[in-house]
Amino acid sequence: MTCAVCKASTATNLCDACASELDVPVPFVAEQILSAAVTPQPMLLVDVWGRVHPLEQRTQIGRTPAARGISILQASVSRHHAVLSLSDGEWWLEDLGSSNGTRVNDEPITRGRVAAGDRLCFGAVGLYIVADDGKRLSLDDDALASRTLKTDDAKRVMRPVEHTETTSAGLPQLSLRLIEAPAGGGGYLEVAGQQLQLSLTQYAMFEMLVNSMREQAGVSELVRGFVPSGQLIADLPWDATEPDESHLKQLVRRLRRALDTIRLGGLIESRRGFGYRLRVIPR
């Protein structure tokens, strides 16, 4: 099978690299996206798990469950959030006055054309729009569970959000502790009684993401806490003499794999034009 977006070889409809580009709140499970189409068109939405959601000539998207359309049961999505429609051979996306906005490839829109491969974001939930090539398969439960936090894991590590915290984008709070090694060789991340050893560069990046989220407490949660890629490349303690974007992407992949050992592989969000951030508010 190939990825529906980049065509790279993958075990699901969406490769890990493309999946990591999507906005996904934590906790979030596959059952929170429901879809139904009576007269599907040759265009699909693909979620972070690689599941496909057929589109009709006019498809309404929102939090309110419906017999037809796409329902995203997440707090940042409005009841009637947006609509995708086909007109004269072109697909158009229109925001319906949603509270948290609609974006295409990270750019806010009111109404605009979309094309195959674009990343659409409704509130804090991202999906790709792709052409239906007839090769997309249904995914089993194991494939879904491997992509993000399982429901039980999310309940175990996530703390309730205090009433003083703005939660329009659905960012939960997470109690964590960073323990720096005395010799300056990295340190440990402690979450829910589990300890994860981090290298010097991994530890420094995680610390920057924590500090950025805390320092931007007054910023909207849709954009709060992002650290630009250029800042990370310039400020992190690299082994390389001339670090670049490829070094940063490799670091993020390794850090995500490390976090996945304590079932927090989806903790770091990447967004083009913004950089990287945590998907939680650290406590």
PDB file of C-alpha atoms in Angstrom:
ATOM      1  CA  MET A   1       0.000   0.000   0.000  1.00  0.00           C
ATOM      2  CA  THR A   2       1.095   3.597  -0.561  1.00  0.00           C
ATOM      3  CA  CYS A   3       0.382   6.742   1.437  1.00  0.00           C
ATOM      4  CA  ALA A   4      -2.664   8.609   0.104  1.00  0.00           C
ATOM      5  CA  VAL A   5      -0.753  11.903   0.346  1.00  0.00           C
ATOM      6  CA  CYS A   6       2.939  11.385  -0.492  1.00  0.00           C
ATOM      7  CA  LYS A   7       2.676   7.940  -2.166  1.00  0.00           C
ATOM      8  CA  ALA A   8       5.425   6.490   0.044  1.00  0.00           C
ATOM      9  CA  SER A   9       5.177   2.808   0.897  1.00  0.00           C
ATOM     10  CA  THR A  10       3.240   2.288   4.125  1.00  0.00           C
ATOM     11  CA  ALA A  11       1.216  -0.329   5.978  1.00  0.00           C
ATOM     12  CA  THR A  12      -1.824   1.949   6.205  1.00  0.00           C
ATOM     13  CA  ASN A  13      -3.483   4.610   4.041  1.00  0.00           C
ATOM     14  CA  LEU A  14      -1.290   7.316   5.619  1.00  0.00           C
ATOM     15  CA  CYS A  15       2.436   7.181   6.405  1.00  0.00           C
ATOM     16  CA  ASP A  16       3.781   8.272   9.800  1.00  0.00           C
ATOM     17  CA  ALA A  17       5.486  11.365   8.339  1.00  0.00           C
ATOM     18  CA  CYS A  18       2.267  12.697   6.787  1.00  0.00           C
ATOM     19  CA  ALA A  19       0.239  11.743   9.866  1.00  0.00           C
ATOM     20  CA  SER A  20       2.621  13.767  12.074  1.00  0.00           C
ATOM     21  CA  GLU A  21       1.734  16.915  10.078  1.00  0.00           C
ATOM     22  CA  LEU A  22      -1.910  16.765  11.141  1.00  0.00           C
ATOM     23  CA  ASP A  23      -3.278  18.649  14.132  1.00  0.00           C
ATOM     24  CA  VAL A  24      -4.655  16.107  16.607  1.00  0.00           C
ATOM     25  CA  PRO A  25      -5.780  17.003  20.148  1.00  0.00           C
ATOM     26  CA  VAL A  26      -4.896  14.728  23.059  1.00  0.00           C
ATOM     27  CA  PRO A  27      -6.799  12.682  24.091  1.00  0.00           C
ATOM     28  CA  PHE A  28      -8.559  11.831  20.827  1.00  0.00           C
ATOM     29  CA  VAL A  29      -9.785   8.479  19.528  1.00  0.00           C
ATOM     30  CA  ALA A  30     -10.976   7.183  16.170  1.00  0.00           C
ATOM     31  CA  GLU A  31     -14.569   6.878  17.338  1.00  0.00           C
ATOM     32  CA  GLN A  32     -14.782  10.675  17.589  1.00  0.00           C
ATOM     33  CA  ILE A  33     -14.896  10.991  13.786  1.00  0.00           C
ATOM     34  CA  LEU A  34     -18.034   9.590  12.151  1.00  0.00           C
ATOM     35  CA  SER A  35     -18.957   9.784   8.484  1.00  0.00           C
ATOM     36  CA  ALA A  36     -21.670   8.664   6.087  1.00  0.00           C
ATOM     37  CA  ALA A  37     -22.175   9.338   2.370  1.00  0.00           C
ATOM     38  CA  VAL A  38     -25.105   8.180   0.243  1.00  0.00           C
ATOM     39  CA  THR A  39     -23.736   9.367  -3.131  1.00  0.00           C
ATOM     40  CA  PRO A  40     -19.946   9.511  -2.665  1.00  0.00           C
ATOM     41  CA  GLN A  41     -17.776  11.511  -5.043  1.00  0.00           C
ATOM     42  CA  PRO A  42     -14.224  10.531  -6.152  1.00  0.00           C
ATOM     43  CA  MET A  43     -12.689  12.518  -3.259  1.00  0.00           C
ATOM     44  CA  LEU A  44     -12.040  11.523   0.347  1.00  0.00           C
ATOM     45  CA  LEU A  45     -10.964  12.937   3.674  1.00  0.00           C
ATOM     46  CA  VAL A  46      -8.273  10.923   5.480  1.00  0.00           C
ATOM     47  CA  ASP A  47      -7.822  11.182   9.255  1.00  0.00           C
ATOM     48  CA  VAL A  48      -4.665  10.664  11.326  1.00  0.00           C
ATOM     49  CA  TRP A  49      -5.342   6.927  11.608  1.00  0.00           C
ATOM     50  CA  GLY A  50      -5.499   6.591   7.827  1.00  0.00           C
ATOM     51  CA  ARG A  51      -9.252   5.984   7.793  1.00  0.00           C
ATOM     52  CA  VAL A  52     -11.099   7.309   4.746  1.00  0.00           C
ATOM     53  CA  HIS A  53     -14.276   9.406   4.863  1.00  0.00           C
ATOM     54  CA  PRO A  54     -16.160   9.700   1.534  1.00  0.00           C
ATOM     55  CA  LEU A  55     -17.439  13.094   0.403  1.00  0.00           C
ATOM     56  CA  GLU A  56     -20.737  13.911  -1.277  1.00  0.00           C
ATOM     57  CA  GLN A  57     -21.244  16.834  -3.644  1.00  0.00           C
ATOM     58  CA  ARG A  58     -22.041  18.842  -0.511  1.00  0.00           C
ATOM     59  CA  THR A  59     -20.707  17.546   2.802  1.00  0.00           C
ATOM     60  CA  GLN A  60     -21.331  19.349   6.062  1.00  0.00           C
ATOM     61  CA  ILE A  61     -18.719  18.971   8.802  1.00  0.00           C
ATOM     62  CA  GLY A  62     -19.362  19.659  12.469  1.00  0.00           C
ATOM     63  CA  ARG A  63     -19.787  18.371  15.991  1.00  0.00           C
ATOM     64  CA  THR A  64     -23.493  17.541  15.631  1.00  0.00           C
ATOM     65  CA  PRO A  65     -24.004  13.883  14.642  1.00  0.00           C
ATOM     66  CA  ALA A  66     -25.874  13.534  11.352  1.00  0.00           C
ATOM     67  CA  ALA A  67     -27.155  10.764   9.092  1.00  0.00           C
ATOM     68  CA  ARG A  68     -25.058  12.201   6.242  1.00  0.00           C
ATOM     69  CA  GLY A  69     -21.835  14.186   6.431  1.00  0.00           C
ATOM     70  CA  ILE A  70     -18.845  14.101   8.746  1.00  0.00           C
ATOM     71  CA  SER A  71     -19.206  14.487  12.517  1.00  0.00           C
ATOM     72  CA  ILE A  72     -16.129  15.361  14.590  1.00  0.00           C
ATOM     73  CA  LEU A  73     -17.012  14.933  18.247  1.00  0.00           C
ATOM     74  CA  GLN A  74     -14.401  17.238  19.779  1.00  0.00           C
ATOM     75  CA  ALA A  75     -14.782  20.438  21.796  1.00  0.00           C
ATOM     76  CA  SER A  76     -12.892  22.727  19.395  1.00  0.00           C
ATOM     77  CA  VAL A  77     -15.242  21.819  16.509  1.00  0.00           C
ATOM     78  CA  SER A  78     -18.461  23.825  16.231  1.00  0.00           C
ATOM     79  CA  ARG A  79     -21.827  22.112  15.826  1.00  0.00           C
ATOM     80  CA  HIS A  80     -22.036  23.338  12.230  1.00  0.00           C
ATOM     81  CA  HIS A  81     -18.382  24.086  11.480  1.00  0.00           C
ATOM     82  CA  ALA A  82     -17.790  24.007   7.725  1.00  0.00           C
ATOM     83  CA  VAL A  83     -18.981  22.614   4.425  1.00  0.00           C
ATOM     84  CA  LEU A  84     -17.101  20.996   1.527  1.00  0.00           C
ATOM     85  CA  SER A  85     -18.787  21.247  -1.855  1.00  0.00           C
ATOM     86  CA  LEU A  86     -18.070  20.361  -5.478  1.00  0.00           C
ATOM     87  CA  SER A  87     -18.837  23.061  -8.051  1.00  0.00           C
ATOM     88  CA  ASP A  88     -17.842  23.029 -11.736  1.00  0.00           C
ATOM     89  CA  GLY A  89     -15.207  20.381 -11.130  1.00  0.00           C
ATOM     90  CA  GLU A  90     -13.557  22.215  -8.204  1.00  0.00           C
ATOM     91  CA  TRP A  91     -13.802  21.577  -4.476  1.00  0.00           C
ATOM     92  CA  TRP A  92     -14.573  24.486  -2.173  1.00  0.00           C
ATOM     93  CA  LEU A  93     -14.302  24.696   1.618  1.00  0.00           C
ATOM     94  CA  GLU A  94     -16.418  27.240   3.478  1.00  0.00           C
ATOM     95  CA  ASP A  95     -16.292  28.049   7.178  1.00  0.00           C
ATOM     96  CA  LEU A  96     -19.772  28.423   8.686  1.00  0.00           C
ATOM     97  CA  GLY A  97     -18.836  30.998  11.327  1.00  0.00           C
ATOM     98  CA  SER A  98     -17.146  28.439  13.583  1.00  0.00           C
ATOM     99  CA  SER A  99     -15.740  29.473  16.958  1.00  0.00           C
ATOM    100  CA  ASN A 100     -12.204  28.174  16.337  1.00  0.00           C
ATOM    101  CA  GLY A 101     -11.889  28.610  12.612  1.00  0.00           C
ATOM    102  CA  THR A 102     -11.038  26.513   9.568  1.00  0.00           C
ATOM    103  CA  ARG A 103      -7.576  26.346   8.008  1.00  0.00           C
ATOM    104  CA  VAL A 104      -6.112  25.020   4.773  1.00  0.00           C
ATOM    105  CA  ASN A 105      -2.403  24.183   4.981  1.00  0.00           C
ATOM    106  CA  ASP A 106      -2.270  26.265   8.198  1.00  0.00           C
ATOM    107  CA  GLU A 107      -3.837  29.339   6.549  1.00  0.00           C
ATOM    108  CA  PRO A 108      -7.159  30.526   8.005  1.00  0.00           C
ATOM    109  CA  ILE A 109      -9.947  30.702   5.425  1.00  0.00           C
ATOM    110  CA  THR A 110     -13.546  31.842   5.167  1.00  0.00           C
ATOM    111  CA  ARG A 111     -14.091  30.284   1.747  1.00  0.00           C
ATOM    112  CA  GLY A 112     -11.592  28.939  -0.736  1.00  0.00           C
ATOM    113  CA  ARG A 113     -10.658  26.200  -3.199  1.00  0.00           C
ATOM    114  CA  VAL A 114      -8.989  23.022  -1.973  1.00  0.00           C
ATOM    115  CA  ALA A 115      -7.087  20.362  -3.895  1.00  0.00           C
ATOM    116  CA  ALA A 116      -5.896  16.805  -3.338  1.00  0.00           C
ATOM    117  CA  GLY A 117      -3.121  16.688  -0.758  1.00  0.00           C
ATOM    118  CA  ASP A 118      -4.231  19.796   1.159  1.00  0.00           C
ATOM    119  CA  ARG A 119      -4.341  19.649   4.960  1.00  0.00           C
ATOM    120  CA  LEU A 120      -7.692  20.842   6.303  1.00  0.00           C
ATOM    121  CA  CYS A 121      -8.064  21.756   9.953  1.00  0.00           C
ATOM    122  CA  PHE A 122     -11.394  22.163  11.733  1.00  0.00           C
ATOM    123  CA  GLY A 123     -10.663  23.702  15.132  1.00  0.00           C
ATOM    124  CA  ALA A 124      -7.913  21.449  16.497  1.00  0.00           C
ATOM    125  CA  VAL A 125      -8.615  18.434  14.256  1.00  0.00           C
ATOM    126  CA  GLY A 126      -6.753  17.965  10.983  1.00  0.00           C
ATOM    127  CA  LEU A 127      -7.549  15.776   7.969  1.00  0.00           C
ATOM    128  CA  TYR A 128      -6.189  15.447   4.434  1.00  0.00           C
ATOM    129  CA  ILE A 129      -8.326  15.726   1.322  1.00  0.00           C
ATOM    130  CA  VAL A 130      -7.248  13.191  -1.321  1.00  0.00           C
ATOM    131  CA  ALA A 131      -8.488  11.772  -4.612  1.00  0.00           C
ATOM    132  CA  ASP A 132     -10.183   8.389  -4.386  1.00  0.00           C
ATOM    133  CA  ASP A 133      -7.933   6.090  -6.419  1.00  0.00           C
ATOM    134  CA  GLY A 134      -9.914   2.983  -5.487  1.00  0.00           C
ATOM    135  CA  LYS A 135      -6.973   1.546  -3.544  1.00  0.00           C
ATOM    136  CA  ARG A 136      -7.843   2.738  -0.052  1.00  0.00           C
ATOM    137  CA  LEU A 137      -8.557  -0.023   2.474  1.00  0.00           C
ATOM    138  CA  SER A 138     -10.452  -0.233   5.749  1.00  0.00           C
ATOM    139  CA  LEU A 139      -8.178  -0.467   8.802  1.00  0.00           C
ATOM    140  CA  ASP A 140      -8.401  -2.937  11.673  1.00  0.00           C
ATOM    141  CA  ASP A 141      -8.293  -2.041  15.368  1.00  0.00           C
ATOM    142  CA  ASP A 142      -4.565  -2.813  15.703  1.00  0.00           C
ATOM    143  CA  ALA A 143      -3.688  -0.320  12.986  1.00  0.00           C
ATOM    144  CA  LEU A 144      -5.795   2.362  14.658  1.00  0.00           C
ATOM    145  CA  ALA A 145      -4.327   1.764  18.115  1.00  0.00           C
ATOM    146  CA  SER A 146      -0.749   2.039  16.868  1.00  0.00           C
ATOM    147  CA  ARG A 147      -1.170   5.585  15.571  1.00  0.00           C
ATOM    148  CA  THR A 148      -2.132   7.547  18.707  1.00  0.00           C
ATOM    149  CA  LEU A 149      -2.959   7.241  22.402  1.00  0.00           C
ATOM    150  CA  LYS A 150      -5.397   4.501  23.321  1.00  0.00           C
ATOM    151  CA  THR A 151      -8.453   5.538  25.287  1.00  0.00           C
ATOM    152  CA  ASP A 152      -7.322   3.888  28.543  1.00  0.00           C
ATOM    153  CA  ASP A 153      -3.843   5.415  28.270  1.00  0.00           C
ATOM    154  CA  ALA A 154      -5.269   8.885  27.739  1.00  0.00           C
ATOM    155  CA  LYS A 155      -7.511   8.577  30.796  1.00  0.00           C
ATOM    156  CA  ARG A 156      -4.585   7.340  32.865  1.00  0.00           C
ATOM    157  CA  VAL A 157      -2.182  10.218  32.201  1.00  0.00           C
ATOM    158  CA  MET A 158      -4.433  13.212  31.511  1.00  0.00           C
ATOM    159  CA  ARG A 159      -5.601  15.375  34.393  1.00  0.00           C
ATOM    160  CA  PRO A 160      -8.880  17.350  34.335  1.00  0.00           C
ATOM    161  CA  VAL A 161      -8.465  20.920  33.084  1.00  0.00           C
ATOM    162  CA  GLU A 162      -8.992  23.584  35.738  1.00  0.00           C
ATOM    163  CA  HIS A 163     -11.747  26.122  35.149  1.00  0.00           C
ATOM    164  CA  THR A 164      -9.199  28.949  34.979  1.00  0.00           C
ATOM    165  CA  GLU A 165      -7.637  27.468  31.830  1.00  0.00           C
ATOM    166  CA  THR A 166      -8.955  28.426  28.392  1.00  0.00           C
ATOM    167  CA  THR A 167      -9.738  25.244  26.501  1.00  0.00           C
ATOM    168  CA  SER A 168     -11.230  26.397  23.215  1.00  0.00           C
ATOM    169  CA  ALA A 169      -8.769  24.241  21.253  1.00  0.00           C
ATOM    170  CA  GLY A 170      -9.184  21.258  23.550  1.00  0.00           C
ATOM    171  CA  LEU A 171      -5.687  21.262  25.092  1.00  0.00           C
ATOM    172  CA  PRO A 172      -5.735  19.138  28.270  1.00  0.00           C
ATOM    173  CA  GLN A 173      -3.364  19.535  31.203  1.00  0.00           C
ATOM    174  CA  LEU A 174      -0.692  16.961  31.934  1.00  0.00           C
ATOM    175  CA  SER A 175       1.400  16.710  35.090  1.00  0.00           C
ATOM    176  CA  LEU A 176       5.026  16.063  34.210  1.00  0.00           C
ATOM    177  CA  ARG A 177       8.455  16.515  35.724  1.00  0.00           C
ATOM    178  CA  LEU A 178      11.808  17.157  34.060  1.00  0.00           C
ATOM    179  CA  ILE A 179      14.896  15.959  35.929  1.00  0.00           C
ATOM    180  CA  GLU A 180      18.201  17.222  34.556  1.00  0.00           C
ATOM    181  CA  ALA A 181      21.268  14.991  34.905  1.00  0.00           C
ATOM    182  CA  PRO A 182      23.921  16.576  37.184  1.00  0.00           C
ATOM    183  CA  ALA A 183      26.660  16.183  34.574  1.00  0.00           C
ATOM    184  CA  GLY A 184      24.583  17.926  31.916  1.00  0.00           C
ATOM    185  CA  GLY A 185      24.183  14.813  29.779  1.00  0.00           C
ATOM    186  CA  GLY A 186      20.423  14.995  29.269  1.00  0.00           C
ATOM    187  CA  GLY A 187      17.969  13.877  31.905  1.00  0.00           C
ATOM    188  CA  TYR A 188      14.630  12.221  32.584  1.00  0.00           C
ATOM    189  CA  LEU A 189      10.978  12.955  31.848  1.00  0.00           C
ATOM    190  CA  GLU A 190       8.642  11.670  34.555  1.00  0.00           C
ATOM    191  CA  VAL A 191       4.944  11.233  33.687  1.00  0.00           C
ATOM    192  CA  ALA A 192       2.319   9.310  35.684  1.00  0.00           C
ATOM    193  CA  GLY A 193       4.995   7.441  37.644  1.00  0.00           C
ATOM    194  CA  GLN A 194       6.948   6.476  34.526  1.00  0.00           C
ATOM    195  CA  GLN A 195      10.467   7.720  33.771  1.00  0.00           C
ATOM    196  CA  LEU A 196      11.883   8.205  30.281  1.00  0.00           C
ATOM    197  CA  GLN A 197      15.601   8.851  29.758  1.00  0.00           C
ATOM    198  CA  LEU A 198      16.328  11.596  27.218  1.00  0.00           C
ATOM    199  CA  SER A 199      19.559  12.510  25.486  1.00  0.00           C
ATOM    200  CA  LEU A 200      21.034  15.999  25.892  1.00  0.00           C
ATOM    201  CA  THR A 201      19.396  17.331  22.709  1.00  0.00           C
ATOM    202  CA  GLN A 202      16.080  15.553  23.339  1.00  0.00           C
ATOM    203  CA  TYR A 203      15.944  16.909  26.878  1.00  0.00           C
ATOM    204  CA  ALA A 204      16.770  20.453  25.710  1.00  0.00           C
ATOM    205  CA  MET A 205      14.066  20.370  23.035  1.00  0.00           C
ATOM    206  CA  PHE A 206      11.411  19.044  25.413  1.00  0.00           C
ATOM    207  CA  GLU A 207      12.368  21.724  27.950  1.00  0.00           C
ATOM    208  CA  MET A 208      12.017  24.443  25.279  1.00  0.00           C
ATOM    209  CA  LEU A 209       8.563  23.167  24.350  1.00  0.00           C
ATOM    210  CA  VAL A 210       7.463  23.090  27.993  1.00  0.00           C
ATOM    211  CA  ASN A 211       8.755  26.625  28.630  1.00  0.00           C
ATOM    212  CA  SER A 212       7.149  27.985  25.468  1.00  0.00           C
ATOM    213  CA  MET A 213       3.743  26.553  26.393  1.00  0.00           C
ATOM    214  CA  ARG A 214       3.968  28.000  29.909  1.00  0.00           C
ATOM    215  CA  GLU A 215       5.275  31.429  28.833  1.00  0.00           C
ATOM    216  CA  GLN A 216       2.482  31.882  26.273  1.00  0.00           C
ATOM    217  CA  ALA A 217      -0.349  31.399  28.770  1.00  0.00           C
ATOM    218  CA  GLY A 218      -2.228  34.426  27.395  1.00  0.00           C
ATOM    219  CA  VAL A 219      -2.119  33.245  23.762  1.00  0.00           C
ATOM    220  CA  SER A 220      -5.024  31.470  22.040  1.00  0.00           C
ATOM    221  CA  GLU A 221      -4.659  27.715  22.405  1.00  0.00           C
ATOM    222  CA  LEU A 222      -4.951  27.294  18.645  1.00  0.00           C
ATOM    223  CA  VAL A 223      -1.439  28.751  18.309  1.00  0.00           C
ATOM    224  CA  ARG A 224      -0.118  28.675  21.878  1.00  0.00           C
ATOM    225  CA  GLY A 225       3.296  27.206  22.612  1.00  0.00           C
ATOM    226  CA  PHE A 226       4.791  26.811  19.138  1.00  0.00           C
ATOM    227  CA  VAL A 227       8.582  27.108  18.858  1.00  0.00           C
ATOM    228  CA  PRO A 228       9.750  27.956  15.309  1.00  0.00           C
ATOM    229  CA  SER A 229      12.004  25.429  13.595  1.00  0.00           C
ATOM    230  CA  GLY A 230      14.668  28.089  13.074  1.00  0.00           C
ATOM    231  CA  GLN A 231      14.810  28.800  16.800  1.00  0.00           C
ATOM    232  CA  LEU A 232      15.197  25.110  17.627  1.00  0.00           C
ATOM    233  CA  ILE A 233      17.944  24.685  15.047  1.00  0.00           C
ATOM    234  CA  ALA A 234      19.765  27.746  16.389  1.00  0.00           C
ATOM    235  CA  ASP A 235      19.414  27.105  20.132  1.00  0.00           C
ATOM    236  CA  LEU A 236      19.566  23.333  20.697  1.00  0.00           C
ATOM    237  CA  PRO A 237      22.883  21.662  21.656  1.00  0.00           C
ATOM    238  CA  TRP A 238      23.588  19.735  18.458  1.00  0.00           C
ATOM    239  CA  ASP A 239      26.364  17.252  17.787  1.00  0.00           C
ATOM    240  CA  ALA A 240      26.474  18.461  14.176  1.00  0.00           C
ATOM    241  CA  THR A 241      28.533  21.539  13.321  1.00  0.00           C
ATOM    242  CA  GLU A 242      25.943  22.879  10.867  1.00  0.00           C
ATOM    243  CA  PRO A 243      22.508  21.564  11.918  1.00  0.00           C
ATOM    244  CA  ASP A 244      19.639  22.033   9.490  1.00  0.00           C
ATOM    245  CA  GLU A 245      15.981  21.072   8.995  1.00  0.00           C
ATOM    246  CA  SER A 246      16.852  17.426   8.336  1.00  0.00           C
ATOM    247  CA  HIS A 247      18.651  17.188  11.701  1.00  0.00           C
ATOM    248  CA  LEU A 248      15.597  18.669  13.437  1.00  0.00           C
ATOM    249  CA  LYS A 249      13.173  16.247  11.753  1.00  0.00           C
ATOM    250  CA  GLN A 250      15.388  13.310  12.727  1.00  0.00           C
ATOM    251  CA  LEU A 251      15.498  14.560  16.329  1.00  0.00           C
ATOM    252  CA  VAL A 252      11.700  14.875  16.430  1.00  0.00           C
ATOM    253  CA  ARG A 253      11.234  11.365  15.012  1.00  0.00           C
ATOM    254  CA  ARG A 254      13.580   9.909  17.654  1.00  0.00           C
ATOM    255  CA  LEU A 255      11.921  11.879  20.450  1.00  0.00           C
ATOM    256  CA  ARG A 256       8.467  10.708  19.328  1.00  0.00           C
ATOM    257  CA  ARG A 257       9.671   7.107  19.264  1.00  0.00           C
ATOM    258  CA  ALA A 258      11.067   7.515  22.774  1.00  0.00           C
ATOM    259  CA  LEU A 259       7.787   9.026  23.997  1.00  0.00           C
ATOM    260  CA  ASP A 260       5.909   6.177  22.356  1.00  0.00           C
ATOM    261  CA  THR A 261       7.568   3.741  24.799  1.00  0.00           C
ATOM    262  CA  ILE A 262       5.467   5.383  27.539  1.00  0.00           C
ATOM    263  CA  ARG A 263       2.472   5.638  25.183  1.00  0.00           C
ATOM    264  CA  LEU A 264       2.804   9.365  24.580  1.00  0.00           C
ATOM    265  CA  GLY A 265       4.022   9.204  20.989  1.00  0.00           C
ATOM    266  CA  GLY A 266       1.493  11.854  19.886  1.00  0.00           C
ATOM    267  CA  LEU A 267       2.614  14.421  22.440  1.00  0.00           C
ATOM    268  CA  ILE A 268       4.570  16.639  20.002  1.00  0.00           C
ATOM    269  CA  GLU A 269       2.629  18.529  17.346  1.00  0.00           C
ATOM    270  CA  SER A 270       4.200  19.972  14.190  1.00  0.00           C
ATOM    271  CA  ARG A 271       2.550  22.634  12.047  1.00  0.00           C
ATOM    272  CA  ARG A 272       3.995  24.150   8.917  1.00  0.00           C
ATOM    273  CA  GLY A 273       4.805  27.817   9.338  1.00  0.00           C
ATOM    274  CA  PHE A 274       4.536  27.578  13.141  1.00  0.00           C
ATOM    275  CA  GLY A 275       7.072  24.949  14.229  1.00  0.00           C
ATOM    276  CA  TYR A 276       6.622  22.465  17.075  1.00  0.00           C
ATOM    277  CA  ARG A 277       4.760  22.413  20.372  1.00  0.00           C
ATOM    278  CA  LEU A 278       3.335  20.087  23.020  1.00  0.00           C
ATOM    279  CA  ARG A 279      -0.274  18.985  22.596  1.00  0.00           C
ATOM    280  CA  VAL A 280      -0.849  19.497  26.327  1.00  0.00           C
ATOM    281  CA  ILE A 281      -0.537  22.277  28.879  1.00  0.00           C
ATOM    282  CA  PRO A 282       2.254  21.173  31.255  1.00  0.00           C
ATOM    283  CA  ARG A 283       1.648  21.256  35.004  1.00  0.00           C
TER     284      ARG A 283
END
